[in-house]
XYZ file of C-alpha atoms in Angstrom:
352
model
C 27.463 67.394 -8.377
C 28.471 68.555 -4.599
C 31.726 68.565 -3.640
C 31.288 65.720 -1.136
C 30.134 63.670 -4.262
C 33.000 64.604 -6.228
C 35.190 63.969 -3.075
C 33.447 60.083 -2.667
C 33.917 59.608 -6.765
C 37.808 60.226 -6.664
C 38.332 58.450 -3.990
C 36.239 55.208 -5.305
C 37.977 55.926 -8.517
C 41.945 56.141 -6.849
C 40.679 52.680 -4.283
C 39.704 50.616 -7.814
C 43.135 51.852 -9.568
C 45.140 50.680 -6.904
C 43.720 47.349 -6.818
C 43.614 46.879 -10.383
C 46.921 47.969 -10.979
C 48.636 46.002 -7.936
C 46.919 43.159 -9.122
C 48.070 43.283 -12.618
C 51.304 43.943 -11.699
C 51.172 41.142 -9.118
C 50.374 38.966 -12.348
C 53.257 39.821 -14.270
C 56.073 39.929 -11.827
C 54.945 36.559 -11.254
C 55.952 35.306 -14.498
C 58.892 37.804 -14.571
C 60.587 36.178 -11.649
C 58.878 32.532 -11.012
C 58.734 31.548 -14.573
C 61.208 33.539 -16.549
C 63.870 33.562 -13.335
C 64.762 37.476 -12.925
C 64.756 37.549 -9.190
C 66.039 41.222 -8.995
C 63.389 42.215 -7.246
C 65.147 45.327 -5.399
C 66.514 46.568 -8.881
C 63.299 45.921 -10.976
C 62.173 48.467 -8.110
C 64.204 51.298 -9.045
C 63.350 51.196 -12.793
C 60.313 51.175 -11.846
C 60.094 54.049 -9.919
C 62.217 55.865 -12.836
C 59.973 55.014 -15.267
C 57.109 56.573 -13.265
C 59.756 59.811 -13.240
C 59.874 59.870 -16.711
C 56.069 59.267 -17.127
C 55.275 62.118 -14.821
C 58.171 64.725 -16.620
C 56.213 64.023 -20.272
C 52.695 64.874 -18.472
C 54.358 68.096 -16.819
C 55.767 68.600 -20.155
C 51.946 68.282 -21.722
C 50.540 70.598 -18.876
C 48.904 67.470 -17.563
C 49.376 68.952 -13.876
C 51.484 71.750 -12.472
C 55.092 71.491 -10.511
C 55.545 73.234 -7.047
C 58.086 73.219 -5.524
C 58.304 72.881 -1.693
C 60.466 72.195 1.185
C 63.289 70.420 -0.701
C 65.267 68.553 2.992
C 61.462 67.079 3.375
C 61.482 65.811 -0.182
C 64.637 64.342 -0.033
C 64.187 62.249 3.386
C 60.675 61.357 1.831
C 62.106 59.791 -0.741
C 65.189 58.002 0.861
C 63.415 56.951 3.417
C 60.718 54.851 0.685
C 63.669 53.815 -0.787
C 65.379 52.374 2.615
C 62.277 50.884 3.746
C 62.022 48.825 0.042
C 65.713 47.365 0.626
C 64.738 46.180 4.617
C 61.175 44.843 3.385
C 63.212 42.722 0.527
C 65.906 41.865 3.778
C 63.334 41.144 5.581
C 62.259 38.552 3.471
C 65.833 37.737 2.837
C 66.608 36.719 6.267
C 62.925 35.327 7.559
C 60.782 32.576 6.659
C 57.803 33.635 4.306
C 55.356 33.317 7.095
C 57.425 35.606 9.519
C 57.763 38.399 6.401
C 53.667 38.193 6.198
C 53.745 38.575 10.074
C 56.062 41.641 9.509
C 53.566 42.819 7.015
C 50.313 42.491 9.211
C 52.356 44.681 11.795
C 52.283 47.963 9.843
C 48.840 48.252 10.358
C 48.883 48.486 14.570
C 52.069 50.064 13.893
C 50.495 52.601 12.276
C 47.563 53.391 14.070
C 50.010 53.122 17.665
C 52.475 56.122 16.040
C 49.839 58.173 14.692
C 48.274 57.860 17.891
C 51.396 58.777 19.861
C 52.681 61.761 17.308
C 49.541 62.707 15.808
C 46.878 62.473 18.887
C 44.495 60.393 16.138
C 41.833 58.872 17.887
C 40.749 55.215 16.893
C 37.554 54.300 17.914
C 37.048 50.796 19.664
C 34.919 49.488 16.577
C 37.830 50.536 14.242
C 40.402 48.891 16.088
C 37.913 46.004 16.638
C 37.109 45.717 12.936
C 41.032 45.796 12.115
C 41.593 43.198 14.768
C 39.089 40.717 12.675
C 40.810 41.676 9.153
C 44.564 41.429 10.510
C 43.058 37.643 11.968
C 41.436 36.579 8.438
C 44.700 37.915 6.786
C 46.899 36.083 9.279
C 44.870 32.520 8.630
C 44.920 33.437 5.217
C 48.876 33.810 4.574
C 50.766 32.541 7.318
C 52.082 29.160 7.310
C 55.412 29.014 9.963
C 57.308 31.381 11.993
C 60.670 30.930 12.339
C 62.447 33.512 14.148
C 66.578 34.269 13.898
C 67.759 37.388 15.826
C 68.945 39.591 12.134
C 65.509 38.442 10.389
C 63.706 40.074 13.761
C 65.512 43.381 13.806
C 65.497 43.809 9.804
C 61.271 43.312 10.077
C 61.329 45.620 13.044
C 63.232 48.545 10.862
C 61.074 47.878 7.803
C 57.808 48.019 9.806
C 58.914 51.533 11.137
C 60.245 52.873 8.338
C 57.625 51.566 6.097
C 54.752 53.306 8.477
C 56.837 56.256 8.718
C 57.082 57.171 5.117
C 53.019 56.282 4.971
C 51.921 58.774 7.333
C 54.523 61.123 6.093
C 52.759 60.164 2.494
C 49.699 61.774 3.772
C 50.611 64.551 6.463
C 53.187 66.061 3.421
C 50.426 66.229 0.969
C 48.022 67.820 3.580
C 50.665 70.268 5.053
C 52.111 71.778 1.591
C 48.878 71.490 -0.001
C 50.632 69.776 -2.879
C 48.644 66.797 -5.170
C 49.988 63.191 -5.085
C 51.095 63.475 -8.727
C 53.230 66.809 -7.571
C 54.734 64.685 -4.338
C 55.515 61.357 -6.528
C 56.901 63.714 -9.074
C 59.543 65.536 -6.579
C 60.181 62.371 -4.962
C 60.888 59.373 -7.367
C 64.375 60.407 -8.160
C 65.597 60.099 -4.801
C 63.797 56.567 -4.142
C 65.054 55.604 -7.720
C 68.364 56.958 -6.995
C 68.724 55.165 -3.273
C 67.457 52.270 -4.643
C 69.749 51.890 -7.954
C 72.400 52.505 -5.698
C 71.945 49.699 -3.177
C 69.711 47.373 -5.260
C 72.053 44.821 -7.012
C 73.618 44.602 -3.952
C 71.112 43.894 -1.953
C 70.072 41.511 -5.091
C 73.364 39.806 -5.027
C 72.897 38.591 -1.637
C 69.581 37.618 -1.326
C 69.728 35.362 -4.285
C 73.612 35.254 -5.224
C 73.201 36.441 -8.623
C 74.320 39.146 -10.730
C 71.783 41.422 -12.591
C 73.818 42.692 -14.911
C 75.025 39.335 -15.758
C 71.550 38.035 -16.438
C 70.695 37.003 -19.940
C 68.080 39.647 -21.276
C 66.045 37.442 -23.998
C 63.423 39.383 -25.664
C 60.708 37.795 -23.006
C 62.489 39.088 -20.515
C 62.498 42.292 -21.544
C 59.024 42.567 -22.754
C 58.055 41.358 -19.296
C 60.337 44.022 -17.747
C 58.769 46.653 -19.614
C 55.183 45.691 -19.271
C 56.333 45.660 -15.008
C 57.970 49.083 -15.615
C 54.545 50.278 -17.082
C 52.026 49.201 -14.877
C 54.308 50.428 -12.205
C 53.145 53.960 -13.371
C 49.614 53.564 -12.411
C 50.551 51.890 -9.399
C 52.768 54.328 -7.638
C 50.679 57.383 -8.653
C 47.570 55.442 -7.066
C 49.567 54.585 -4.100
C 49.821 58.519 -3.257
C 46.733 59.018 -4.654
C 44.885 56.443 -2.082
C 47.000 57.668 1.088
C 46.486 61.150 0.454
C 42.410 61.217 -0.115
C 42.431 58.509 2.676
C 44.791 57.648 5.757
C 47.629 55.187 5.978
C 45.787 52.955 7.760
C 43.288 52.599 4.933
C 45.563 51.902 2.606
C 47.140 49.165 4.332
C 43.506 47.328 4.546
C 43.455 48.060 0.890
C 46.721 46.284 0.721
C 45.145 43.272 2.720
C 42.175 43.384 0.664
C 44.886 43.339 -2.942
C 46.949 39.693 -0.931
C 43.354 38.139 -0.749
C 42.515 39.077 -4.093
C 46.011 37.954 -5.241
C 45.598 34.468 -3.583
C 42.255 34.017 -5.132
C 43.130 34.970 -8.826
C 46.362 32.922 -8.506
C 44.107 29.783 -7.309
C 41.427 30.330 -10.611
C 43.909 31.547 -13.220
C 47.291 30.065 -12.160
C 46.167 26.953 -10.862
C 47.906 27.735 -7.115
C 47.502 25.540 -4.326
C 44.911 26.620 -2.268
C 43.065 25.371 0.963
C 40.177 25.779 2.557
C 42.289 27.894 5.483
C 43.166 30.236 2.316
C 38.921 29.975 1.909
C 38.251 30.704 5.685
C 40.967 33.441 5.872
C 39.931 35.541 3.265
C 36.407 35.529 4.026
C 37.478 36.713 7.677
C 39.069 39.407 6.384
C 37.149 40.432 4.108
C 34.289 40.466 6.429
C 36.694 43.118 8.781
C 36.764 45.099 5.628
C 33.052 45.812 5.320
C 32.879 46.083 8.704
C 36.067 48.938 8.946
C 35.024 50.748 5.865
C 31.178 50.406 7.371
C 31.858 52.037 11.314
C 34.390 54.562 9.529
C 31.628 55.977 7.635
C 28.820 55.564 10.601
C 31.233 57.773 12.809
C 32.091 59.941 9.567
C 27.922 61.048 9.511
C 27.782 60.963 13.559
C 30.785 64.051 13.479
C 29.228 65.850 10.712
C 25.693 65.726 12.795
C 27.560 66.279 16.322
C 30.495 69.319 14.913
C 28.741 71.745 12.018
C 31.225 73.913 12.597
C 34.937 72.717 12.928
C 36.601 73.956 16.021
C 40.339 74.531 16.023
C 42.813 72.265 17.303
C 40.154 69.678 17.532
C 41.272 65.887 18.076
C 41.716 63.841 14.474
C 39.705 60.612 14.014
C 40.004 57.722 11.847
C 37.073 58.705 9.506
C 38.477 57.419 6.116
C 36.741 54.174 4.853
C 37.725 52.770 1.868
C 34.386 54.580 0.490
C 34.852 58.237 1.936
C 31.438 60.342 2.239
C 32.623 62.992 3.609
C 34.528 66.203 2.066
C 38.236 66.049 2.375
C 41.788 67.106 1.147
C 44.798 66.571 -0.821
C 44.584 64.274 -3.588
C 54.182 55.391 -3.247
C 55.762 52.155 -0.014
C 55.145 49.918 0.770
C 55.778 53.310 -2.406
C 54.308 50.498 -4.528
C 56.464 48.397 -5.361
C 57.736 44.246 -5.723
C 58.672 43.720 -2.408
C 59.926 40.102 -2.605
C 62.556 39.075 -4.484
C 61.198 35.643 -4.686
C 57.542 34.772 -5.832
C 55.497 32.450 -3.850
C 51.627 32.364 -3.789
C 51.142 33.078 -0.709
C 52.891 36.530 -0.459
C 51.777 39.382 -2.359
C 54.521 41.575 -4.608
C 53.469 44.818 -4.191
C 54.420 47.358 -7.389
């Protein structure tokens, strides 16, 4: 098998764990919060993300994969900077109306693309940004319902937008610069997000749904449901790193798009949710700007390898990275992964 093959297989492989995993999880903190009332979203967060710590120090312990160490300042505003932009994508939420939050949501991907543009002199093709333009609209029919705008809900998206793209692209330039593996990244980094966010997460709880988390009452359901979260979590964050690092920021937010319509669809045939046929119409929009993005990525992917055999220095970066890849790359959470809303309601999608 050629390297390009093996290249195409992980990242096919990393693309089907993320959805599987976001969508289970998606499942379960649904009946964690909706059903069973344990709306500590922001909290749930950090034991998830030490869970995934202690997962990843038994597989070092195994020789499952090997620690390096690198530049520790950049690991440490990695991971308080996931952490931050968890709390002000749970404010977010907090302070807007559902369809402003999936607004907020749809803006990381131009945000994205505009900074990596600015910083990063990426170059985005007209198809690409066309294609985008078409999913972001299917999403947007999809998902939002009413936009109510208040001055605090407006700057809290506006922080977790930048900060949420920020810590993306820094997802994938980190792995690429210290030639490290996601699994070695997610390792060094989930104590500081767990940390940041165990330290500001049952306040941030307390106010967005006046409660107390460590006055809940734990029943055995609870807990099992808490556990099972914690769990799937694993797979979730490490495939969040995974996806990002093999492929771009940008395609992993259309992954994320692609994991809400999948969401609304199973929660409409399994859950019984409400759905309409401007749910129907949205989702096949955007799906349709998903074959078509992952389609003109890999046309221009083949057109570069025919046009550049060689690879010249300093030469311009494209967006090349379908959600299929077929051509060589490197380097193997977010939104890290993670429940993002403190409330559940089927037409937003909690992210592990």
């Amino acid at each position: 098998m050629s390297e390009g093959q093996k290249f195409q297989l992980g990242t096919v492989g990393a693309l089907s764990l993320s959805v599987v995993s976001s969508v289970s999880i998606v499942i379960c903190n649904k009946a964690l919060i909706s059903t069973l009332g344990f709306t500590f979203a922001t909290t749930l967060t950090s034991w998830h993300l030490l869970v995934t710590f202690c997962s990843l120090h038994v597989a070092l312990c195994l020789k499952l994969f090997e620690h390096k160490p690198f530049d520790a300042r950049a690991v440490m505003g990695f991971g308080i900077l996931n952490g931050i932009s968890i709390g002000l994508l749970n404010l977010s939420l907090g302070f807007n109306s559902v369809g402003f939050y999936q607004m907020t949501k749809l803006a990381i991907i131009p945000c994205t693309v505009l900074l990596e543009t600015l910083f990063f002199r990426k170059q985005f093709s007209r198809n690409i940004q066309l294609t985008l333009t078409i999913l972001l609209m299917g999403v947007g029919i999809a998902t939002v319902t009413d936009l109510q705008l208040n001055v605090m809900g407006s700057v809290l998206s506006l922080l977790a937008v930048l900060t949420t793209c920020v810590a993306q692209i820094m997802t994938n330039t980190i792995q690429k610069k210290f030639k490290v593996s996601s699994t070695q990244l997610l390792y060094q980094s989930c104590p500081y997000q767990a940390l940041t966010l165990f330290i500001v997460g049952p306040f941030l709880d307390g106010l967005l749904t006046n409660k107390n988390v460590f006055a809940f009452k734990y029943t055995p359901q609870v807990l099992f449901f808490i556990v099972l979260s914690c769990l799937i979590s694993v797979s979730v964050n490490f495939s969040t790193f995974l996806v990002i690092g093999k492929t771009s920021p940008v395609t992993y937010q259309v992954l994320g798009h692609l994991k809400t319509c999948l969401v609304l669809a199973f929660g409409y045939v399994l859950l019984r949710d409400p759905f309409s046929w401007r749910n129907i119409l949205g989702i096949l929009v955007a799906v349709v700007g998903m074959v078509l993005y992952s389609y003109c990525c890999t046309l221009e992917s083949q057109q570069k390898q025919i046009e550049v055999p060689v690879k010249l220095p300093e030469v311009k970066e494209s967006e090349t990275d379908p959600l299929i890849s077929v051509e060589n790359g490197t380097g193997i959470l977010a939104d890290v992964a993670v429940p993002k809303v403190p409330v559940w309601n089927s037409n937003k999608d909690l992210d592990a």
